[in-house]
Short mmCIF file of C-alpha atoms in Angstrom, two decimals:
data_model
loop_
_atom_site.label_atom_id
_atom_site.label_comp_id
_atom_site.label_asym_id
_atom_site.label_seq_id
_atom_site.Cartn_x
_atom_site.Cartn_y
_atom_site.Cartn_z
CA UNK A 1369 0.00 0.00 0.00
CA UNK A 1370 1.25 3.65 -0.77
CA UNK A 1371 2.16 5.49 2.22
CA UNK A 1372 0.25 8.39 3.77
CA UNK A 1373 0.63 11.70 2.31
CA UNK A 1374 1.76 13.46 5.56
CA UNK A 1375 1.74 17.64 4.73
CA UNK A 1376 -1.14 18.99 6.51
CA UNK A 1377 -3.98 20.73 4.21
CA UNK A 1378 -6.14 23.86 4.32
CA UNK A 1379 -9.97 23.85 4.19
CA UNK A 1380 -12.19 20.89 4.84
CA UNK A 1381 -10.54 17.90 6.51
CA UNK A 1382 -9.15 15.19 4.34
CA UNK A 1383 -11.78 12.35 5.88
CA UNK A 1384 -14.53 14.46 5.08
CA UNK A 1385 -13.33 15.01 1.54
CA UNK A 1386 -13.08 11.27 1.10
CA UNK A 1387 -16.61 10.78 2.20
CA UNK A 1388 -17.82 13.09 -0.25
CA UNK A 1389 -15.96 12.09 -3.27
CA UNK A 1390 -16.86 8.06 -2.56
CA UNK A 1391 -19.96 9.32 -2.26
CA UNK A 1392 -20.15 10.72 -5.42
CA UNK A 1393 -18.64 7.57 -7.15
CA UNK A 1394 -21.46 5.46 -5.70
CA UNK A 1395 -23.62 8.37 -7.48
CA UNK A 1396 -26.37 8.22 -4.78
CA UNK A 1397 -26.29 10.07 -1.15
CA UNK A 1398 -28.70 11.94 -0.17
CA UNK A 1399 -28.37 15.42 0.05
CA UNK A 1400 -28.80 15.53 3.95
CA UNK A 1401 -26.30 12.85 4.35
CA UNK A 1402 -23.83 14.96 2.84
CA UNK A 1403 -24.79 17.78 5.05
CA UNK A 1404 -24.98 15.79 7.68
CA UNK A 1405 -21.35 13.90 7.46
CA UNK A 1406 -20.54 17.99 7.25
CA UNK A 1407 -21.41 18.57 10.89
CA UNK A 1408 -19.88 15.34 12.42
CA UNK A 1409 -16.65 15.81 10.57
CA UNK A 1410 -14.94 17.17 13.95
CA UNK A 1411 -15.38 13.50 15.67
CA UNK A 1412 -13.82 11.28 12.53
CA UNK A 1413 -10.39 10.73 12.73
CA UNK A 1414 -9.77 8.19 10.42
CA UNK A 1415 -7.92 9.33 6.46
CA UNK A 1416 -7.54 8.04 3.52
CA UNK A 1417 -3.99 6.57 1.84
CA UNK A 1418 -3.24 8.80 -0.83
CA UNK A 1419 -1.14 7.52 -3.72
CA UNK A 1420 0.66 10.05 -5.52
CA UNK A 1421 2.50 7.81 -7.87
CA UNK A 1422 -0.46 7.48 -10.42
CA UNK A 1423 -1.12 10.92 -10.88
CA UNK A 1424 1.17 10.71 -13.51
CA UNK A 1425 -0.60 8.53 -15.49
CA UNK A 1426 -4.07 9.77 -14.96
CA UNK A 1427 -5.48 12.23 -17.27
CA UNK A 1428 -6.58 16.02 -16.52
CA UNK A 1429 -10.07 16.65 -16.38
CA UNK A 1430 -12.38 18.20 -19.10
CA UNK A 1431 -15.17 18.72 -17.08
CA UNK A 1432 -16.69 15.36 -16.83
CA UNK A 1433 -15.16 12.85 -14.53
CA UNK A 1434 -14.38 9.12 -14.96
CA UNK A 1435 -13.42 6.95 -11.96
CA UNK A 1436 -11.27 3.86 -11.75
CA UNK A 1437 -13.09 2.17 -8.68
CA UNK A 1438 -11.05 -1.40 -7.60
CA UNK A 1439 -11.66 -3.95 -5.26
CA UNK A 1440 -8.19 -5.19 -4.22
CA UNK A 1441 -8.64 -8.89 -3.43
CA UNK A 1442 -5.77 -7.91 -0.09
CA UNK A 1443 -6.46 -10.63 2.78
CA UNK A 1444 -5.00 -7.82 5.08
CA UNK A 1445 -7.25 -7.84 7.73
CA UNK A 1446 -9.04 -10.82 7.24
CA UNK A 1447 -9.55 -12.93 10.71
CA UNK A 1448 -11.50 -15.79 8.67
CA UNK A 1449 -10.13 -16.91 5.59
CA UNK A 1450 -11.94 -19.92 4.55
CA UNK A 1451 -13.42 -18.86 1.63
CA UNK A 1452 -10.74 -16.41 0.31
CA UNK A 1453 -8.49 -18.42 0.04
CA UNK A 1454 -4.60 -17.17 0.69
CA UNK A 1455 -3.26 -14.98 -2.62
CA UNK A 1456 0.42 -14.41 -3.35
CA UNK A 1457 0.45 -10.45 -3.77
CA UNK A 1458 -3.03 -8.50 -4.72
CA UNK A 1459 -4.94 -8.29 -7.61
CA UNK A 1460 -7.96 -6.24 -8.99
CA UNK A 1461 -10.71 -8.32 -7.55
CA UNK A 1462 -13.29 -5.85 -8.96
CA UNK A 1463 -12.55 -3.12 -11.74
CA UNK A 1464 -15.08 -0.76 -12.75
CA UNK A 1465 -15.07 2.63 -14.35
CA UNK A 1466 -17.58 5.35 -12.84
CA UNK A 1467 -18.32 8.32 -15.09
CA UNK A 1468 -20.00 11.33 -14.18
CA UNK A 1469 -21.21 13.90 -16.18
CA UNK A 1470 -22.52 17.64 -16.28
CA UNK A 1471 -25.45 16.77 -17.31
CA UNK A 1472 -26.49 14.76 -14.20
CA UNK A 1473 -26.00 11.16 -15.44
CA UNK A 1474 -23.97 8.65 -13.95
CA UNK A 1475 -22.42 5.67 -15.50
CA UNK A 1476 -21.26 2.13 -14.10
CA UNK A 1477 -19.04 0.11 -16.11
CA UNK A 1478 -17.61 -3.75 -15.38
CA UNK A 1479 -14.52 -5.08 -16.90
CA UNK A 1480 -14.38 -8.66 -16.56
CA UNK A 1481 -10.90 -9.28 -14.72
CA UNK A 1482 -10.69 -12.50 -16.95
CA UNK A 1483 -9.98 -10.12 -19.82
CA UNK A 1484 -7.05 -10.79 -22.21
CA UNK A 1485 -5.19 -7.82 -23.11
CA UNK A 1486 -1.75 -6.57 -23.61
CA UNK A 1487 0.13 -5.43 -20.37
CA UNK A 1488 2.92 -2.71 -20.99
CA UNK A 1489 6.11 -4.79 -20.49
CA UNK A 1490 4.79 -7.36 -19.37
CA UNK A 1491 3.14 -9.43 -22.45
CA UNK A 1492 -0.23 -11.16 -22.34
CA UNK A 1493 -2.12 -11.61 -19.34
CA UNK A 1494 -5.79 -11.38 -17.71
CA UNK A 1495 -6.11 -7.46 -16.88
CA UNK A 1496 -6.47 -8.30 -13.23
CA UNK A 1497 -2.60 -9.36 -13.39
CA UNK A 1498 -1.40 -5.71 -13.96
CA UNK A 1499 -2.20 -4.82 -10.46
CA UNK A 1500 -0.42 -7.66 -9.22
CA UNK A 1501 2.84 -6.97 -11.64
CA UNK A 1502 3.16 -2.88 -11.22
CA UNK A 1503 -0.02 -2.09 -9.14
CA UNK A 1504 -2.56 1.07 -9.73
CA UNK A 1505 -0.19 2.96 -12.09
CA UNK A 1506 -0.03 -0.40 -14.52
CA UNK A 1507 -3.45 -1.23 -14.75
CA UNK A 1508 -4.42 2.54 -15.06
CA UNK A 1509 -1.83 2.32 -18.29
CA UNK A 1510 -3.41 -1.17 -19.08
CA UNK A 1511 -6.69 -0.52 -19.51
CA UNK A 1512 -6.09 3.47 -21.43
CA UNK A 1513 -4.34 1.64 -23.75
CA UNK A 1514 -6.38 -1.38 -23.89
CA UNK A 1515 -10.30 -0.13 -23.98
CA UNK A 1516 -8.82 3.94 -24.86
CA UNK A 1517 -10.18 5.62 -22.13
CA UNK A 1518 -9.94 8.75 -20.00
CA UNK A 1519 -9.40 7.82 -16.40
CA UNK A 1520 -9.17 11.20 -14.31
CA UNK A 1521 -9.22 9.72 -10.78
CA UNK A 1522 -8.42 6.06 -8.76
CA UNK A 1523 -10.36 5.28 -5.54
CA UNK A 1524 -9.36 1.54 -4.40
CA UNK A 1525 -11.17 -0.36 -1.10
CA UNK A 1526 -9.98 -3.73 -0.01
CA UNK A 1527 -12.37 -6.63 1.04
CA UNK A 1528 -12.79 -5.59 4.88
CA UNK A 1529 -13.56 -1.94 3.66
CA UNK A 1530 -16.18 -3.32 1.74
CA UNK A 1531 -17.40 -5.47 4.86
CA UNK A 1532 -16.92 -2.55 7.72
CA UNK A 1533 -19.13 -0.45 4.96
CA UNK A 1534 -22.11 -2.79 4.90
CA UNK A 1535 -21.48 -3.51 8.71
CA UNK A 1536 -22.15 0.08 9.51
CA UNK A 1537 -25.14 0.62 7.41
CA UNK A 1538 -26.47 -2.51 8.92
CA UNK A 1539 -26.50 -4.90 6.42
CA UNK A 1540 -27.64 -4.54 2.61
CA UNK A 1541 -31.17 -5.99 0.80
CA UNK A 1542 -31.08 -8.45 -1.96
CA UNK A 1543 -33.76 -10.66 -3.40
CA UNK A 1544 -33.00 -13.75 -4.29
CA UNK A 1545 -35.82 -15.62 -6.29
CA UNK A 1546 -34.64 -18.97 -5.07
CA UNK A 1547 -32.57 -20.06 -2.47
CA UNK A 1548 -29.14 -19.45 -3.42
CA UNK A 1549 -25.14 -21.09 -3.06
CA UNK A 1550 -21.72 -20.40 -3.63
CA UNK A 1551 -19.73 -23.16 -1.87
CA UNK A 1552 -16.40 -21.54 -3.05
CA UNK A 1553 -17.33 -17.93 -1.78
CA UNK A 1554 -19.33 -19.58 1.23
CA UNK A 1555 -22.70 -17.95 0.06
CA UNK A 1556 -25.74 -19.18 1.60
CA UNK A 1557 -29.36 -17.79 1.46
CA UNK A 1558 -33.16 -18.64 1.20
CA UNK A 1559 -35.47 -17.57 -1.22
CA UNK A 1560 -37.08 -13.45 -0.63
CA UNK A 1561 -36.07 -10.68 0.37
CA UNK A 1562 -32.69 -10.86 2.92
CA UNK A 1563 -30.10 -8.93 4.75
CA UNK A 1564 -27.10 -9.45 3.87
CA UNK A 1565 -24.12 -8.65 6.29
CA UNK A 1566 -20.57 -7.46 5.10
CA UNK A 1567 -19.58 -11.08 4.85
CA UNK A 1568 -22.71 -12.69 2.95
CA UNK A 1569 -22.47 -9.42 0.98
CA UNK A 1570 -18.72 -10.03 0.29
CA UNK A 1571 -19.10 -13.14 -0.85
CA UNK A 1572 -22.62 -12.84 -3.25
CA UNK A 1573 -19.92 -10.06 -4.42
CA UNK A 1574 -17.78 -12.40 -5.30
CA UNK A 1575 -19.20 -15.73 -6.35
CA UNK A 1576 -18.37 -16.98 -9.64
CA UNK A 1577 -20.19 -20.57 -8.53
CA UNK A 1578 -23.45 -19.06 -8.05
CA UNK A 1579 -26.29 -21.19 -7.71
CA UNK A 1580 -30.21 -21.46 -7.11
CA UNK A 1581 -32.22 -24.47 -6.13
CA UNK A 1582 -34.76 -24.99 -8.89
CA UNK A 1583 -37.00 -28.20 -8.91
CA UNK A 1584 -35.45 -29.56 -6.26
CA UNK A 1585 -32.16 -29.47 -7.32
CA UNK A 1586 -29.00 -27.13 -7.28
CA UNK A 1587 -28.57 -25.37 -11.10
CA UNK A 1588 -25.99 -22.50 -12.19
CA UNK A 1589 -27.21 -19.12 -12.79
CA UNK A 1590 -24.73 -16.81 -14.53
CA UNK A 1591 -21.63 -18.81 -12.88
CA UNK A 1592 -18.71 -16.98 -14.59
CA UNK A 1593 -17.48 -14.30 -14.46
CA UNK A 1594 -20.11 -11.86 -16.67
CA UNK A 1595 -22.49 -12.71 -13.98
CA UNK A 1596 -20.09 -11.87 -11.42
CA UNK A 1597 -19.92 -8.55 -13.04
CA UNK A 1598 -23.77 -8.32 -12.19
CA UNK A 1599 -23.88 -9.21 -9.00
CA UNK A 1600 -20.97 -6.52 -7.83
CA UNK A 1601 -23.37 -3.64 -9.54
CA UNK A 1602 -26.19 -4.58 -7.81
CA UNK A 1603 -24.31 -4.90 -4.58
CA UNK A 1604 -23.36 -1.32 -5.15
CA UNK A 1605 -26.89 -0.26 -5.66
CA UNK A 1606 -27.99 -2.01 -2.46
CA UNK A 1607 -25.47 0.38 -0.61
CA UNK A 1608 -26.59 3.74 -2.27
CA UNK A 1609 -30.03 2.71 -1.76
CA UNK A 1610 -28.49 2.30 2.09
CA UNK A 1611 -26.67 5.68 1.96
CA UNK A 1612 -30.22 7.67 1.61
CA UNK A 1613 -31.90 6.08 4.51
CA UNK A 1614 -32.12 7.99 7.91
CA UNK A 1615 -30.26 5.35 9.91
CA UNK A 1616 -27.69 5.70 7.87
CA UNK A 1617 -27.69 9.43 8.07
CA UNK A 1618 -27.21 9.03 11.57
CA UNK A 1619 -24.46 6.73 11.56
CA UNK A 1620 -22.35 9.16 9.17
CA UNK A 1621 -19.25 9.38 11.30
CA UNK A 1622 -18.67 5.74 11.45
CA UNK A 1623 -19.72 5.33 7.90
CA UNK A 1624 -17.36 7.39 6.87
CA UNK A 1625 -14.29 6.27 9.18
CA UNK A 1626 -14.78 2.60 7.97
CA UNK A 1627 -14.82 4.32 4.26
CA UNK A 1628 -11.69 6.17 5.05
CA UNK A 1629 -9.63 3.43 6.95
CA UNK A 1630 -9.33 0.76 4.03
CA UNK A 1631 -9.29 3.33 1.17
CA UNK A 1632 -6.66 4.57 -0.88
CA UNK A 1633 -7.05 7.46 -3.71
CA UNK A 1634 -4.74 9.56 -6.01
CA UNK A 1635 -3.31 12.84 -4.27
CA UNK A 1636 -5.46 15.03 -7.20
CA UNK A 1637 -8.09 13.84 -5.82
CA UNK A 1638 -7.62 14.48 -1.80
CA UNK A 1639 -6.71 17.73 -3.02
CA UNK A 1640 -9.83 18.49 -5.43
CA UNK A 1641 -12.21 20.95 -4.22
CA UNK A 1642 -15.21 19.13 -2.64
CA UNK A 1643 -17.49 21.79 -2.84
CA UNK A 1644 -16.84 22.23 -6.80
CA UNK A 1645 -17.33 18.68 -6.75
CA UNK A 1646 -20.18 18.13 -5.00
CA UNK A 1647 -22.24 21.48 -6.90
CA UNK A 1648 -20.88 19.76 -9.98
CA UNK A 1649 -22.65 16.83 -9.14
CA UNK A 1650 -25.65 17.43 -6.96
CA UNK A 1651 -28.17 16.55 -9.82
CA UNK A 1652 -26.83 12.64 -9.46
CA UNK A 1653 -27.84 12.47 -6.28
CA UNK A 1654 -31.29 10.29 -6.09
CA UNK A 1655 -31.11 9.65 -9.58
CA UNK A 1656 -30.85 6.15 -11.52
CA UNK A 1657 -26.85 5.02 -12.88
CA UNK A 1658 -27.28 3.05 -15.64
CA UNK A 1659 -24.80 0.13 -15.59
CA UNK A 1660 -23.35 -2.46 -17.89
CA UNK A 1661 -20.70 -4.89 -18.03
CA UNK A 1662 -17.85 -4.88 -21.16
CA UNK A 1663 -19.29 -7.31 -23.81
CA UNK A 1664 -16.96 -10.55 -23.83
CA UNK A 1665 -16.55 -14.26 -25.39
CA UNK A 1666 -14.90 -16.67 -23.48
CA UNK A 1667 -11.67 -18.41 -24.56
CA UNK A 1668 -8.48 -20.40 -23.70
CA UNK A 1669 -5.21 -19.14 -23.30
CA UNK A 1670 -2.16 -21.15 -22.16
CA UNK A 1671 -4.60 -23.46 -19.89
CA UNK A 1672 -6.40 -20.71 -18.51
CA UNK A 1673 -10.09 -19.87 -18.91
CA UNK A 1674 -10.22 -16.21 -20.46
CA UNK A 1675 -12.27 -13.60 -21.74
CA UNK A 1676 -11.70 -11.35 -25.20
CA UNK A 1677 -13.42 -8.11 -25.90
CA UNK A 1678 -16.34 -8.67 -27.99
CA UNK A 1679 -16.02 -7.11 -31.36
CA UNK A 1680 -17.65 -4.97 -32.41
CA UNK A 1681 -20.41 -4.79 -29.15
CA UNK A 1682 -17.34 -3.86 -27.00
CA UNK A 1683 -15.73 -0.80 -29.18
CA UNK A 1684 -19.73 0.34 -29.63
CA UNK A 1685 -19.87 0.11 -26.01
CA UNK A 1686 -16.95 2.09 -25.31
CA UNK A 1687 -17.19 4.83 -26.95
CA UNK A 1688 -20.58 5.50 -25.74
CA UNK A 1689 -19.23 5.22 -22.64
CA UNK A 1690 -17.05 7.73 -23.21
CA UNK A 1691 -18.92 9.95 -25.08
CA UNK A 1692 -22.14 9.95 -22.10
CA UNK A 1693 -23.90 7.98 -24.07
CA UNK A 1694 -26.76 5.37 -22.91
CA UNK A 1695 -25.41 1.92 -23.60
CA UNK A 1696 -26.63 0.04 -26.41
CA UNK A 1697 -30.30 -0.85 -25.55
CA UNK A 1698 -30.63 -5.02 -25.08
CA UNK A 1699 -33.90 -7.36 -25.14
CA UNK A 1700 -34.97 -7.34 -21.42
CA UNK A 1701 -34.01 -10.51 -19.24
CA UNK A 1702 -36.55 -12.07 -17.10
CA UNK A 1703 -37.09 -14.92 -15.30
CA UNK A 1704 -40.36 -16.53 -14.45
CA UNK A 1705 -41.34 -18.60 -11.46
CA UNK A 1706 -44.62 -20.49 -10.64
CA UNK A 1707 -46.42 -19.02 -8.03
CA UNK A 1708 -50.01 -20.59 -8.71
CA UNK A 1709 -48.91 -24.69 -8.06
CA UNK A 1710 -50.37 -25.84 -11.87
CA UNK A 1711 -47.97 -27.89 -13.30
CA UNK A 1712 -46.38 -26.08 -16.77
CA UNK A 1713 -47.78 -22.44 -15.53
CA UNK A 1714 -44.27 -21.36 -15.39
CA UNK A 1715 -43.24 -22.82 -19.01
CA UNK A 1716 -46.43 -21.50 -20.86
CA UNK A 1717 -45.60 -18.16 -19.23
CA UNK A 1718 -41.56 -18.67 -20.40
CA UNK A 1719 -42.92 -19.34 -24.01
CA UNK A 1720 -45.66 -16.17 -24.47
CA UNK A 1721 -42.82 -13.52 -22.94
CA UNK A 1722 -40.47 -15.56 -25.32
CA UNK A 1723 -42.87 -14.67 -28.54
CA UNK A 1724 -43.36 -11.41 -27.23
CA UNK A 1725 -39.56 -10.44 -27.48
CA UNK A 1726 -38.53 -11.18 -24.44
CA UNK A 1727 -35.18 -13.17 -22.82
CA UNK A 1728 -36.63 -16.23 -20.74
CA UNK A 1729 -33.10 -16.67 -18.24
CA UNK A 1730 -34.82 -18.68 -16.33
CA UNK A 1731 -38.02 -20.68 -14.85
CA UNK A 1732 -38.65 -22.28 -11.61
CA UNK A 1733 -41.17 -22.66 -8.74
CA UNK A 1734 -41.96 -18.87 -6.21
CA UNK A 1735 -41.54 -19.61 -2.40
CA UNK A 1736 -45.38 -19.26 -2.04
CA UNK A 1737 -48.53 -18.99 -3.43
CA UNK A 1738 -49.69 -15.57 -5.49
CA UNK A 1739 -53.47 -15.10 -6.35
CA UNK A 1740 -52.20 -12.46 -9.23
CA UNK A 1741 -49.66 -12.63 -11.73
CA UNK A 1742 -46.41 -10.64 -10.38
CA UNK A 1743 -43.77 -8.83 -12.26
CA UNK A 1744 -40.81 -7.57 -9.78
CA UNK A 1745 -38.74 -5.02 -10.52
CA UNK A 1746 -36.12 -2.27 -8.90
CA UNK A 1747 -38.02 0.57 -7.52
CA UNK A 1748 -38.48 3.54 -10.56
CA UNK A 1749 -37.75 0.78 -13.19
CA UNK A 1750 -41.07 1.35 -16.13
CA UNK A 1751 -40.15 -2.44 -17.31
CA UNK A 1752 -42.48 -3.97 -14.95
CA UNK A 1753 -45.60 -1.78 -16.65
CA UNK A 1754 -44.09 -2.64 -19.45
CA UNK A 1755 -44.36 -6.23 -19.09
CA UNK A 1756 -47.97 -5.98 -17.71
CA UNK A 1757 -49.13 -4.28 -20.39
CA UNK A 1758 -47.67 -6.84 -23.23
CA UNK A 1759 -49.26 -9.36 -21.30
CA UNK A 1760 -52.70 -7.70 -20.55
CA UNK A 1761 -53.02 -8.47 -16.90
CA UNK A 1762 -50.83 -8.47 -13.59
CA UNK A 1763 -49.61 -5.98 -11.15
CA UNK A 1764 -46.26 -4.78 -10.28
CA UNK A 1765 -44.44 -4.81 -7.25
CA UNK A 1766 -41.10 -3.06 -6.39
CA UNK A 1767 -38.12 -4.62 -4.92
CA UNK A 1768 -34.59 -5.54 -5.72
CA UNK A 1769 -33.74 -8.07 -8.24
CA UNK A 1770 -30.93 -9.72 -9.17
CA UNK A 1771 -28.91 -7.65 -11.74
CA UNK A 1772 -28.60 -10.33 -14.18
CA UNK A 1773 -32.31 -9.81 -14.98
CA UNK A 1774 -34.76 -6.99 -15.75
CA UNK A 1775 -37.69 -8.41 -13.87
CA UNK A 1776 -38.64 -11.49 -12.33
CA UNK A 1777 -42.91 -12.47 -13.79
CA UNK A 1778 -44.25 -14.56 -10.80
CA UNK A 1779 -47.62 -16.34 -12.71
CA UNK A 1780 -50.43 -16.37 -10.27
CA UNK A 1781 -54.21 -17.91 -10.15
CA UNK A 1782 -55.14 -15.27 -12.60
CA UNK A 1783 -52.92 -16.61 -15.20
CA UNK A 1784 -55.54 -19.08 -17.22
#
């Protein structure tokens, strides 16, 4: 880890600054939470590392703002590692790039840390290997050279950050439309609605064995490392959707200390101005961040499972990426469960959304009975009216889904 940038600084403390900055990666804090974390920034005592060798090989910023935001798989910390397993050196366990722009839109998107690319001096290799061969400053080069795009700053949190985060908001919601496994990542959860805790959280993160029980027995569902990809955006959204509640407005301080303690960002960036920042930005707050992972095909190289860009889904993707452009618009995913016990209810259903257009990822049996037909969706997403209306009857309900799907279309007793 880069060592702590010592000089003492003017204006707002550096913790504070931190708080404020994540917060605007994760696109989503409240307005009062901000203000809020304002007024207890006397008690925090906890900073940020602040690595001022990659400034160097970040780019200056136009006006908009792309993030590189990595999950270092470190151990550091760790008191239980039975499903993390012991790694020689870090790597990039997560690698996403955040952009923000001054129009108010925000921007999530994966790279798979399978990819195969090109490191500088280094030859072939998955991308995640650049951290581990020259750290931040090596997969910053990597991936401007590899995907050509502007990075302006680096914000990196290691797996207990990530776990002290959702510890101090109290745990994170996720539905889960059948109970669901990772026996590598040590995930473990019935069917619903359920709070997960930094460590469940972690590992749902980080499961590339994920599984549901369907018909009585234990299937895959997007078990690679696309779906991975998924999951870790939707995790994200589970915090911001954390960040706005009052509890959590309350608990700034700590919040923001367990941010601060297992964080490390470039030194442009501790010494930004917040408040042009945060002005800059303030139309993000509360709204949606579209999200998308980079389009892939799976491969083989030298005995190891990897993943190449896409072509030409991957250079579209990019550049509207960089340009602020939505993401290429995709047939919605759903999955559909029987909730009204008639044998084949869920299959009919599978086959009409099919004709209709739509991506059947799934089918299998809801944890109870529903009267009506059900399509669940993320709160302020219009695909589950969508879906009613193609269908001509059901009602939709709001909750959190898993990201590798656009709804999940419970069939009830109305669905003759």
């Amino acid at each position: 880890m880069p060592s702590k940038h010592s000089e003492p600084r003017r204006g707002l403390p550096k913790w504070l600054k931190v708080t404020i900055i994540v917060s605007l990666v994760l696109a989503n804090l409240a307005l009062v939470g901000v203000f809020y974390v304002v007024n207890v920034g006397e008690n925090a005592l906890a900073e940020a590392d602040t690595n001022t060798d990659v400034t160097d090989v970040l780019d200056e910023s136009t006006g908009d703002l792309t993030f590189l935001v990595v999950g270092s798989d470190s151990r550091e910390g760790l008191d239980d590692l039975t499903n993390f397993g012991v790694a020689g050196g870090e790597r990039s366990d997560v690698i996403m790039l955040v952009r923000l722009d001054n129009e108010g839109r925000a921007q999530m998107l994966s790279i798979p840390r399978d990819l195969w690319v090109d490191i500088p001096g280094n030859g072939k290799n998955k991308i995640n290997s650049a951290y581990s061969f020259g750290g931040p400053q090596l997969l910053i080069q990597t991936l401007k050279q590899e995907l050509g795009v502007e990075i302006n700053h680096y914000v990196e949190i290691d797996f207990v950050g990530f776990m002290e985060l959702i510890d101090e908001l109290g745990g994170i919601d996720i539905f889960f439309p059948n109970p669901a496994r990772d026996e590598s990542s040590g995930l473990d959860v019935e069917a619903g609605m359920q709070r997960l805790d930094g460590k469940q959280a972690l590992a749902y993160a980080r499961s590339r064995k994920y599984q549901e029980l369907q018909d009585g027995r234990w299937v895959g569902v997007d078990a690679n490392d696309i779906g991975r990809t998924t999951r870790q955006q939707e995790v994200i959204r589970a915090i911001m959707s954390e960040l706005k509640t009052p509890s959590s407005v309350g608990d700034a301080g700590n919040i923001a200390n367990s941010l601060a303690r297992h964080m490390t960002i470039d030194s442009r960036l501790a010494d930004a101005s917040v408040a042009g920042l945060f002005f800059q930005f303030a139309s993000i707050l509360g709204g949606d961040v579209e999200g998308a992972t980079l389009p892939v095909v799976s491969g083989t190289e030298k005995g190891l499972s990897v993943v190449y860009a896409d072509e030409p889904a991957a250079t579209n993707m990019l550049r509207n990426f960089g340009a602020g452009a939505p993401f290429a618009s995709q047939p919605l995913r759903v999955q559909v469960l029987n909730g009204n016990g008639v044998s084949g209810s869920a299959g009919d259903m599978a086959r009409q959304l099919e004709d209709l257009g739509y991506i059947v990822v799934g089918v299998g049996d809801a944890p109870r009975h529903y009267e009506t037909t059900t399509v669940v969706v993320a709160a302020g997403s219009a695909v589950g009216s969508e879906v009613v209306s193609a269908l001509g009857f059901g009602e939709v309900a709001n909750s959190e889904v898993d990201n590798s799907v656009d709804a999940v279309v419970i069939v009830g007793s109305d669905a003759t």
